[in-house]
PDB file of C-alpha atoms and ligand atoms in Angstrom:
ATOM      1  CA  MET A  18     -62.664  13.298 -41.435  1.00 96.00           C
ATOM      2  CA  ARG A  19     -61.964  15.635 -44.289  1.00 97.00           C
ATOM      3  CA  ILE A  20     -64.534  15.204 -47.108  1.00 98.00           C
ATOM      4  CA  SER A  21     -64.656  17.043 -50.307  1.00 98.00           C
ATOM      5  CA  LEU A  22     -67.674  17.501 -52.536  1.00 98.00           C
ATOM      6  CA  LEU A  23     -66.871  17.774 -56.238  1.00 98.00           C
ATOM      7  CA  GLY A  24     -69.116  17.847 -59.312  1.00 98.00           C
ATOM      8  CA  PRO A  25     -70.113  20.141 -62.209  1.00 97.00           C
ATOM      9  CA  PRO A  26     -71.624  23.564 -61.390  1.00 96.00           C
ATOM     10  CA  GLY A  27     -75.257  23.058 -60.509  1.00 94.00           C
ATOM     11  CA  SER A  28     -74.739  19.489 -59.057  1.00 96.00           C
ATOM     12  CA  GLY A  29     -75.501  20.718 -55.573  1.00 94.00           C
ATOM     13  CA  LYS A  30     -72.136  20.754 -53.801  1.00 96.00           C
ATOM     14  CA  GLY A  31     -72.987  23.878 -51.877  1.00 95.00           C
ATOM     15  CA  ILE A  32     -76.293  22.638 -50.647  1.00 94.00           C
ATOM     16  CA  TYR A  33     -74.950  19.394 -49.273  1.00 97.00           C
ATOM     17  CA  ALA A  34     -71.818  20.916 -47.867  1.00 97.00           C
ATOM     18  CA  GLU A  35     -73.984  23.344 -45.827  1.00 95.00           C
ATOM     19  CA  LYS A  36     -76.238  20.636 -44.596  1.00 96.00           C
ATOM     20  CA  LEU A  37     -73.369  18.334 -43.544  1.00 97.00           C
ATOM     21  CA  GLY A  38     -71.599  21.244 -41.687  1.00 97.00           C
ATOM     22  CA  LYS A  39     -74.781  22.143 -39.859  1.00 96.00           C
ATOM     23  CA  ASP A  40     -75.817  18.577 -38.923  1.00 96.00           C
ATOM     24  CA  PHE A  41     -72.420  17.560 -37.814  1.00 96.00           C
ATOM     25  CA  ARG A  42     -71.198  21.006 -36.574  1.00 96.00           C
ATOM     26  CA  VAL A  43     -68.137  20.773 -38.755  1.00 96.00           C
ATOM     27  CA  PRO A  44     -66.480  23.729 -40.570  1.00 97.00           C
ATOM     28  CA  VAL A  45     -67.235  24.085 -44.261  1.00 97.00           C
ATOM     29  CA  ILE A  46     -64.631  25.499 -46.540  1.00 98.00           C
ATOM     30  CA  SER A  47     -66.523  26.796 -49.638  1.00 97.00           C
ATOM     31  CA  VAL A  48     -63.944  28.316 -51.885  1.00 97.00           C
ATOM     32  CA  GLY A  49     -66.588  29.927 -54.126  1.00 95.00           C
ATOM     33  CA  ASN A  50     -68.147  31.659 -51.012  1.00 94.00           C
ATOM     34  CA  ILE A  51     -64.749  32.809 -49.741  1.00 95.00           C
ATOM     35  CA  LEU A  52     -63.912  34.206 -53.116  1.00 96.00           C
ATOM     36  CA  ARG A  53     -67.281  35.917 -53.617  1.00 93.00           C
ATOM     37  CA  GLU A  54     -66.813  37.607 -50.138  1.00 93.00           C
ATOM     38  CA  GLU A  55     -63.430  38.925 -51.275  1.00 94.00           C
ATOM     39  CA  VAL A  56     -65.168  40.354 -54.338  1.00 94.00           C
ATOM     40  CA  GLU A  57     -68.063  41.839 -52.398  1.00 92.00           C
ATOM     41  CA  ASN A  58     -65.684  43.373 -49.801  1.00 94.00           C
ATOM     42  CA  LYS A  59     -63.588  44.892 -52.659  1.00 95.00           C
ATOM     43  CA  THR A  60     -60.360  43.579 -51.091  1.00 95.00           C
ATOM     44  CA  GLU A  61     -57.118  43.598 -53.140  1.00 95.00           C
ATOM     45  CA  ILE A  62     -57.689  39.942 -53.889  1.00 94.00           C
ATOM     46  CA  GLY A  63     -61.325  40.678 -54.711  1.00 95.00           C
ATOM     47  CA  LYS A  64     -60.509  43.337 -57.259  1.00 96.00           C
ATOM     48  CA  LYS A  65     -57.982  40.966 -58.974  1.00 95.00           C
ATOM     49  CA  ILE A  66     -60.372  38.061 -59.370  1.00 96.00           C
ATOM     50  CA  GLU A  67     -63.667  39.793 -59.923  1.00 96.00           C
ATOM     51  CA  ASN A  68     -63.538  39.665 -63.731  1.00 94.00           C
ATOM     52  CA  SER A  69     -62.506  36.132 -64.146  1.00 94.00           C
ATOM     53  CA  MET A  70     -65.137  34.923 -61.602  1.00 95.00           C
ATOM     54  CA  LYS A  71     -67.760  36.759 -63.558  1.00 93.00           C
ATOM     55  CA  LYS A  72     -66.717  34.898 -66.669  1.00 93.00           C
ATOM     56  CA  GLY A  73     -66.804  31.597 -64.881  1.00 94.00           C
ATOM     57  CA  ASN A  74     -63.021  31.075 -64.966  1.00 96.00           C
ATOM     58  CA  LEU A  75     -61.086  29.493 -62.149  1.00 97.00           C
ATOM     59  CA  VAL A  76     -58.975  31.767 -60.004  1.00 97.00           C
ATOM     60  CA  PRO A  77     -55.156  30.946 -59.707  1.00 97.00           C
ATOM     61  CA  ASP A  78     -54.195  27.866 -57.835  1.00 97.00           C
ATOM     62  CA  GLU A  79     -51.652  29.542 -55.598  1.00 97.00           C
ATOM     63  CA  LEU A  80     -54.318  31.940 -54.236  1.00 96.00           C
ATOM     64  CA  VAL A  81     -56.816  29.147 -53.689  1.00 97.00           C
ATOM     65  CA  LEU A  82     -54.229  26.973 -51.919  1.00 97.00           C
ATOM     66  CA  LYS A  83     -53.263  29.918 -49.682  1.00 95.00           C
ATOM     67  CA  LEU A  84     -56.889  30.669 -48.733  1.00 95.00           C
ATOM     68  CA  VAL A  85     -57.637  26.930 -48.030  1.00 96.00           C
ATOM     69  CA  ASN A  86     -54.514  26.271 -46.065  1.00 95.00           C
ATOM     70  CA  ASP A  87     -55.082  29.383 -43.880  1.00 95.00           C
ATOM     71  CA  ARG A  88     -58.545  28.133 -42.964  1.00 95.00           C
ATOM     72  CA  ALA A  89     -57.920  24.292 -42.893  1.00 96.00           C
ATOM     73  CA  GLY A  90     -54.859  24.376 -40.605  1.00 93.00           C
ATOM     74  CA  LYS A  91     -54.630  21.031 -38.879  1.00 91.00           C
ATOM     75  CA  LYS A  92     -58.343  20.538 -38.340  1.00 94.00           C
ATOM     76  CA  GLU A  93     -59.380  16.862 -38.436  1.00 94.00           C
ATOM     77  CA  ASP A  94     -62.969  17.413 -39.589  1.00 96.00           C
ATOM     78  CA  ILE A  95     -63.638  19.602 -42.619  1.00 97.00           C
ATOM     79  CA  ILE A  96     -66.075  19.709 -45.523  1.00 98.00           C
ATOM     80  CA  PHE A  97     -64.660  21.227 -48.631  1.00 98.00           C
ATOM     81  CA  ASP A  98     -67.030  22.517 -51.163  1.00 97.00           C
ATOM     82  CA  GLY A  99     -65.555  22.686 -54.681  1.00 92.00           C
ATOM     83  CA  PHE A 100     -61.988  22.003 -53.804  1.00 98.00           C
ATOM     84  CA  PRO A 101     -59.605  20.714 -55.212  1.00 98.00           C
ATOM     85  CA  ARG A 102     -60.697  21.792 -58.636  1.00 98.00           C
ATOM     86  CA  THR A 103     -57.427  21.354 -60.513  1.00 98.00           C
ATOM     87  CA  ILE A 104     -54.612  18.790 -60.381  1.00 98.00           C
ATOM     88  CA  LYS A 105     -52.342  21.418 -58.925  1.00 98.00           C
ATOM     89  CA  GLN A 106     -54.742  21.968 -55.966  1.00 98.00           C
ATOM     90  CA  ILE A 107     -54.271  18.266 -54.885  1.00 98.00           C
ATOM     91  CA  ASN A 108     -51.967  19.542 -52.180  1.00 94.00           C
ATOM     92  CA  VAL A 109     -54.075  19.309 -49.030  1.00 95.00           C
ATOM     93  CA  ASP A 110     -54.894  16.180 -46.928  1.00 95.00           C
ATOM     94  CA  ILE A 111     -58.461  14.882 -47.870  1.00 96.00           C
ATOM     95  CA  ASP A 112     -59.828  11.516 -46.730  1.00 97.00           C
ATOM     96  CA  LEU A 113     -62.716  11.116 -49.085  1.00 97.00           C
ATOM     97  CA  ILE A 114     -64.092  12.759 -52.261  1.00 98.00           C
ATOM     98  CA  VAL A 115     -67.696  12.592 -53.047  1.00 98.00           C
ATOM     99  CA  SER A 116     -68.273  13.004 -56.739  1.00 98.00           C
ATOM    100  CA  LEU A 117     -71.822  14.199 -57.618  1.00 98.00           C
ATOM    101  CA  THR A 118     -72.797  13.161 -61.153  1.00 98.00           C
ATOM    102  CA  CYS A 119     -75.281  15.241 -63.097  1.00 96.00           C
ATOM    103  CA  SER A 120     -76.009  15.833 -66.780  1.00 96.00           C
ATOM    104  CA  ASP A 121     -75.335  19.239 -68.494  1.00 96.00           C
ATOM    105  CA  LYS A 122     -79.052  19.716 -69.068  1.00 95.00           C
ATOM    106  CA  VAL A 123     -80.009  19.302 -65.345  1.00 95.00           C
ATOM    107  CA  CYS A 124     -77.063  21.396 -64.199  1.00 95.00           C
ATOM    108  CA  ILE A 125     -77.976  24.264 -66.591  1.00 94.00           C
ATOM    109  CA  LYS A 126     -81.644  24.183 -65.473  1.00 93.00           C
ATOM    110  CA  ARG A 127     -80.726  24.127 -61.788  1.00 93.00           C
ATOM    111  CA  ILE A 128     -78.346  26.996 -62.123  1.00 93.00           C
ATOM    112  CA  LYS A 129     -80.941  29.149 -63.851  1.00 93.00           C
ATOM    113  CA  ASP A 130     -83.409  28.491 -61.079  1.00 94.00           C
ATOM    114  CA  ARG A 131     -80.835  28.940 -58.312  1.00 94.00           C
ATOM    115  CA  ARG A 132     -80.894  31.951 -55.948  1.00 96.00           C
ATOM    116  CA  ILE A 133     -78.609  32.698 -53.115  1.00 95.00           C
ATOM    117  CA  CYS A 134     -78.928  34.858 -49.989  1.00 96.00           C
ATOM    118  CA  GLU A 135     -76.907  37.997 -50.563  1.00 93.00           C
ATOM    119  CA  LYS A 136     -76.180  38.087 -46.830  1.00 93.00           C
ATOM    120  CA  CYS A 137     -75.511  34.580 -45.588  1.00 93.00           C
ATOM    121  CA  ASN A 138     -74.945  32.718 -49.018  1.00 92.00           C
ATOM    122  CA  LYS A 139     -77.664  30.094 -48.267  1.00 93.00           C
ATOM    123  CA  ILE A 140     -78.725  28.435 -51.542  1.00 93.00           C
ATOM    124  CA  TYR A 141     -82.334  28.153 -52.784  1.00 95.00           C
ATOM    125  CA  ASN A 142     -84.022  26.932 -55.961  1.00 94.00           C
ATOM    126  CA  ILE A 143     -87.197  28.677 -57.112  1.00 94.00           C
ATOM    127  CA  LEU A 144     -88.743  25.305 -57.976  1.00 91.00           C
ATOM    128  CA  THR A 145     -87.274  22.628 -55.747  1.00 90.00           C
ATOM    129  CA  LEU A 146     -85.798  24.422 -52.725  1.00 92.00           C
ATOM    130  CA  LYS A 147     -88.155  27.344 -52.205  1.00 95.00           C
ATOM    131  CA  PRO A 148     -87.839  29.800 -49.251  1.00 97.00           C
ATOM    132  CA  LYS A 149     -90.792  30.238 -47.002  1.00 97.00           C
ATOM    133  CA  LYS A 150     -91.404  33.761 -48.073  1.00 97.00           C
ATOM    134  CA  LYS A 151     -90.657  34.551 -51.762  1.00 96.00           C
ATOM    135  CA  GLY A 152     -87.339  36.296 -52.296  1.00 97.00           C
ATOM    136  CA  ILE A 153     -86.352  36.305 -48.611  1.00 97.00           C
ATOM    137  CA  CYS A 154     -83.867  34.041 -46.879  1.00 97.00           C
ATOM    138  CA  ASP A 155     -85.433  31.764 -44.188  1.00 97.00           C
ATOM    139  CA  VAL A 156     -82.445  31.974 -42.042  1.00 96.00           C
ATOM    140  CA  CYS A 157     -81.361  35.674 -41.973  1.00 97.00           C
ATOM    141  CA  GLY A 158     -84.009  37.582 -43.788  1.00 97.00           C
ATOM    142  CA  GLY A 159     -81.515  38.628 -46.441  1.00 97.00           C
ATOM    143  CA  LYS A 160     -82.585  39.288 -50.116  1.00 97.00           C
ATOM    144  CA  LEU A 161     -82.384  36.329 -52.541  1.00 97.00           C
ATOM    145  CA  VAL A 162     -80.533  37.084 -55.754  1.00 96.00           C
ATOM    146  CA  SER A 163     -79.120  35.420 -58.783  1.00 94.00           C
ATOM    147  CA  ARG A 164     -75.361  35.044 -58.910  1.00 90.00           C
ATOM    148  CA  ASN A 165     -73.570  37.172 -61.621  1.00 88.00           C
ATOM    149  CA  ASP A 166     -72.149  33.983 -63.202  1.00 90.00           C
ATOM    150  CA  GLN A 167     -75.494  32.411 -63.939  1.00 87.00           C
ATOM    151  CA  GLY A 168     -75.989  33.507 -67.652  1.00 89.00           C
ATOM    152  CA  GLU A 169     -76.294  30.560 -70.140  1.00 88.00           C
ATOM    153  CA  ASP A 170     -72.888  31.237 -71.864  1.00 91.00           C
ATOM    154  CA  VAL A 171     -71.064  31.435 -68.543  1.00 94.00           C
ATOM    155  CA  ILE A 172     -72.742  28.218 -67.367  1.00 94.00           C
ATOM    156  CA  LYS A 173     -71.583  26.453 -70.565  1.00 94.00           C
ATOM    157  CA  ASP A 174     -68.028  27.710 -70.138  1.00 95.00           C
ATOM    158  CA  ARG A 175     -68.114  26.591 -66.512  1.00 96.00           C
ATOM    159  CA  LEU A 176     -69.129  23.104 -67.560  1.00 97.00           C
ATOM    160  CA  ARG A 177     -66.323  23.084 -70.101  1.00 97.00           C
ATOM    161  CA  ILE A 178     -63.752  24.142 -67.517  1.00 97.00           C
ATOM    162  CA  PHE A 179     -65.174  21.441 -65.126  1.00 98.00           C
ATOM    163  CA  ARG A 180     -64.375  18.809 -67.829  1.00 98.00           C
ATOM    164  CA  LYS A 181     -60.980  20.181 -68.637  1.00 98.00           C
ATOM    165  CA  GLU A 182     -59.686  20.895 -65.135  1.00 98.00           C
ATOM    166  CA  THR A 183     -61.761  19.020 -62.615  1.00 98.00           C
ATOM    167  CA  LEU A 184     -62.632  15.724 -64.349  1.00 98.00           C
ATOM    168  CA  PRO A 185     -58.855  14.806 -64.128  1.00 98.00           C
ATOM    169  CA  VAL A 186     -58.913  15.402 -60.341  1.00 98.00           C
ATOM    170  CA  ILE A 187     -61.960  13.058 -60.156  1.00 98.00           C
ATOM    171  CA  GLU A 188     -60.119  10.517 -62.136  1.00 98.00           C
ATOM    172  CA  TYR A 189     -57.098  10.879 -59.877  1.00 98.00           C
ATOM    173  CA  PHE A 190     -58.938  10.054 -56.715  1.00 98.00           C
ATOM    174  CA  LYS A 191     -60.934   7.337 -58.442  1.00 97.00           C
ATOM    175  CA  LYS A 192     -57.673   5.572 -59.272  1.00 97.00           C
ATOM    176  CA  LYS A 193     -56.459   6.200 -55.729  1.00 97.00           C
ATOM    177  CA  GLY A 194     -59.515   4.494 -54.312  1.00 97.00           C
ATOM    178  CA  ASN A 195     -60.973   7.183 -52.156  1.00 96.00           C
ATOM    179  CA  LEU A 196     -63.927   8.451 -54.149  1.00 98.00           C
ATOM    180  CA  ASP A 197     -67.509   7.653 -53.991  1.00 98.00           C
ATOM    181  CA  GLU A 198     -69.843   8.593 -56.868  1.00 98.00           C
ATOM    182  CA  ILE A 199     -73.464   9.869 -56.060  1.00 98.00           C
ATOM    183  CA  ASN A 200     -76.129  10.213 -58.726  1.00 98.00           C
ATOM    184  CA  ALA A 201     -77.075  13.901 -58.156  1.00 97.00           C
ATOM    185  CA  GLU A 202     -80.144  13.894 -60.319  1.00 96.00           C
ATOM    186  CA  ARG A 203     -82.384  12.733 -57.612  1.00 95.00           C
ATOM    187  CA  SER A 204     -84.240  14.793 -54.924  1.00 93.00           C
ATOM    188  CA  VAL A 205     -82.157  16.827 -52.381  1.00 93.00           C
ATOM    189  CA  ASP A 206     -83.367  14.531 -49.553  1.00 95.00           C
ATOM    190  CA  ASP A 207     -82.367  11.278 -51.247  1.00 96.00           C
ATOM    191  CA  ILE A 208     -79.010  12.585 -52.283  1.00 97.00           C
ATOM    192  CA  TYR A 209     -78.232  13.975 -48.875  1.00 97.00           C
ATOM    193  CA  LEU A 210     -79.219  10.635 -47.174  1.00 97.00           C
ATOM    194  CA  ASP A 211     -76.600   8.923 -49.235  1.00 97.00           C
ATOM    195  CA  ILE A 212     -73.914  11.575 -48.565  1.00 97.00           C
ATOM    196  CA  ARG A 213     -74.630  11.567 -44.827  1.00 96.00           C
ATOM    197  CA  LYS A 214     -73.795   7.834 -44.686  1.00 96.00           C
ATOM    198  CA  LEU A 215     -70.344   8.504 -46.042  1.00 96.00           C
ATOM    199  CA  PHE A 216     -69.290  11.175 -43.608  1.00 94.00           C
ATOM    200  CA  LYS A 217     -67.670   9.914 -40.449  1.00 91.00           C
ATOM    201  CA  PRO A 218     -66.393  12.728 -38.184  1.00 90.00           C
ATOM    202  CA  LYS A 219     -63.276  11.892 -36.170  1.00 84.00           C
ATOM    203  CA  LYS A 220     -64.185  13.796 -33.131  1.00 72.00           C
TER     204      LYS A 220
HETATM  205  P1  AMP B  13     -68.779  27.876 -56.891  1.00 95.13           P
HETATM  206  O1  AMP B  13     -69.338  28.735 -55.806  1.00 95.13           O
HETATM  207  O2  AMP B  13     -68.185  26.561 -56.383  1.00 95.13           O
HETATM  208  O3  AMP B  13     -69.745  27.640 -57.919  1.00 95.13           O
HETATM  209  O4  AMP B  13     -67.547  28.676 -57.555  1.00 95.13           O
HETATM  210  C1  AMP B  13     -67.765  29.946 -58.050  1.00 95.13           C
HETATM  211  C2  AMP B  13     -66.473  30.483 -58.662  1.00 95.13           C
HETATM  212  O5  AMP B  13     -65.424  30.575 -57.798  1.00 95.13           O
HETATM  213  C3  AMP B  13     -65.875  29.491 -59.791  1.00 95.13           C
HETATM  214  O6  AMP B  13     -66.455  29.627 -61.002  1.00 95.13           O
HETATM  215  C4  AMP B  13     -64.378  29.938 -59.754  1.00 95.13           C
HETATM  216  O7  AMP B  13     -64.225  31.220 -60.420  1.00 95.13           O
HETATM  217  C5  AMP B  13     -64.193  30.218 -58.346  1.00 95.13           C
HETATM  218  N1  AMP B  13     -63.705  28.920 -57.635  1.00 95.13           N
HETATM  219  C6  AMP B  13     -64.305  28.227 -56.680  1.00 95.13           C
HETATM  220  N2  AMP B  13     -63.631  27.211 -56.203  1.00 95.13           N
HETATM  221  C7  AMP B  13     -62.482  27.251 -56.941  1.00 95.13           C
HETATM  222  C8  AMP B  13     -61.276  26.478 -56.838  1.00 95.13           C
HETATM  223  N3  AMP B  13     -61.112  25.422 -56.122  1.00 95.13           N
HETATM  224  N4  AMP B  13     -60.243  26.895 -57.789  1.00 95.13           N
HETATM  225  C9  AMP B  13     -60.350  28.021 -58.554  1.00 95.13           C
HETATM  226  N5  AMP B  13     -61.428  28.714 -58.579  1.00 95.13           N
HETATM  227  C10 AMP B  13     -62.462  28.396 -57.768  1.00 95.13           C
END
């Protein structure tokens, strides 16, 4: 099954995509992580997108579609994190969309409290999803850092872009009938239990 997690920034897409991928041993395609790696590795693509990512803007559809198609191929089971984010990106087979709903207030607070491992990208929250040792990743021992798109102005811009570009995608799949909405303002465990029930691997 190809399942996609969509929702405003801070709704938890990355956390649940990572959990599903690990529990079901299914590849996760996190466009945000792939793009951040391009920036960190200072590739040609990375240099082109660095500025707009820092500002919280979306990167061009053609680039995202190429990166996704290269990785997705014909795989039957995939978890997409944050894709498709625009109407133009609805160009890849997906069986089910999970739409995580969350108020702006909660999203902003969560993003401010979010930390990620600079080595393996694992996501933490300084209040609700703490590492065992402060500032250190449980999995790989990497340093936990804030992302460079976590400032309040950038978060507000990202929420605005979500409404303009991604809500129409959610509406599209809702009308098509292959979308489930999940209230993402609850605890990580409760939300994940509901998402797990929806994912049915083909293999
Ligand atoms: P995320 O890690 O999902 O919060 O995404 C971080 C940033 O990566 C976004 O603010 C965008 O700049 C970029 N990005 C992630 N997914 C997409 C996408 N599907 N289309 C365009 N840009 C994306």
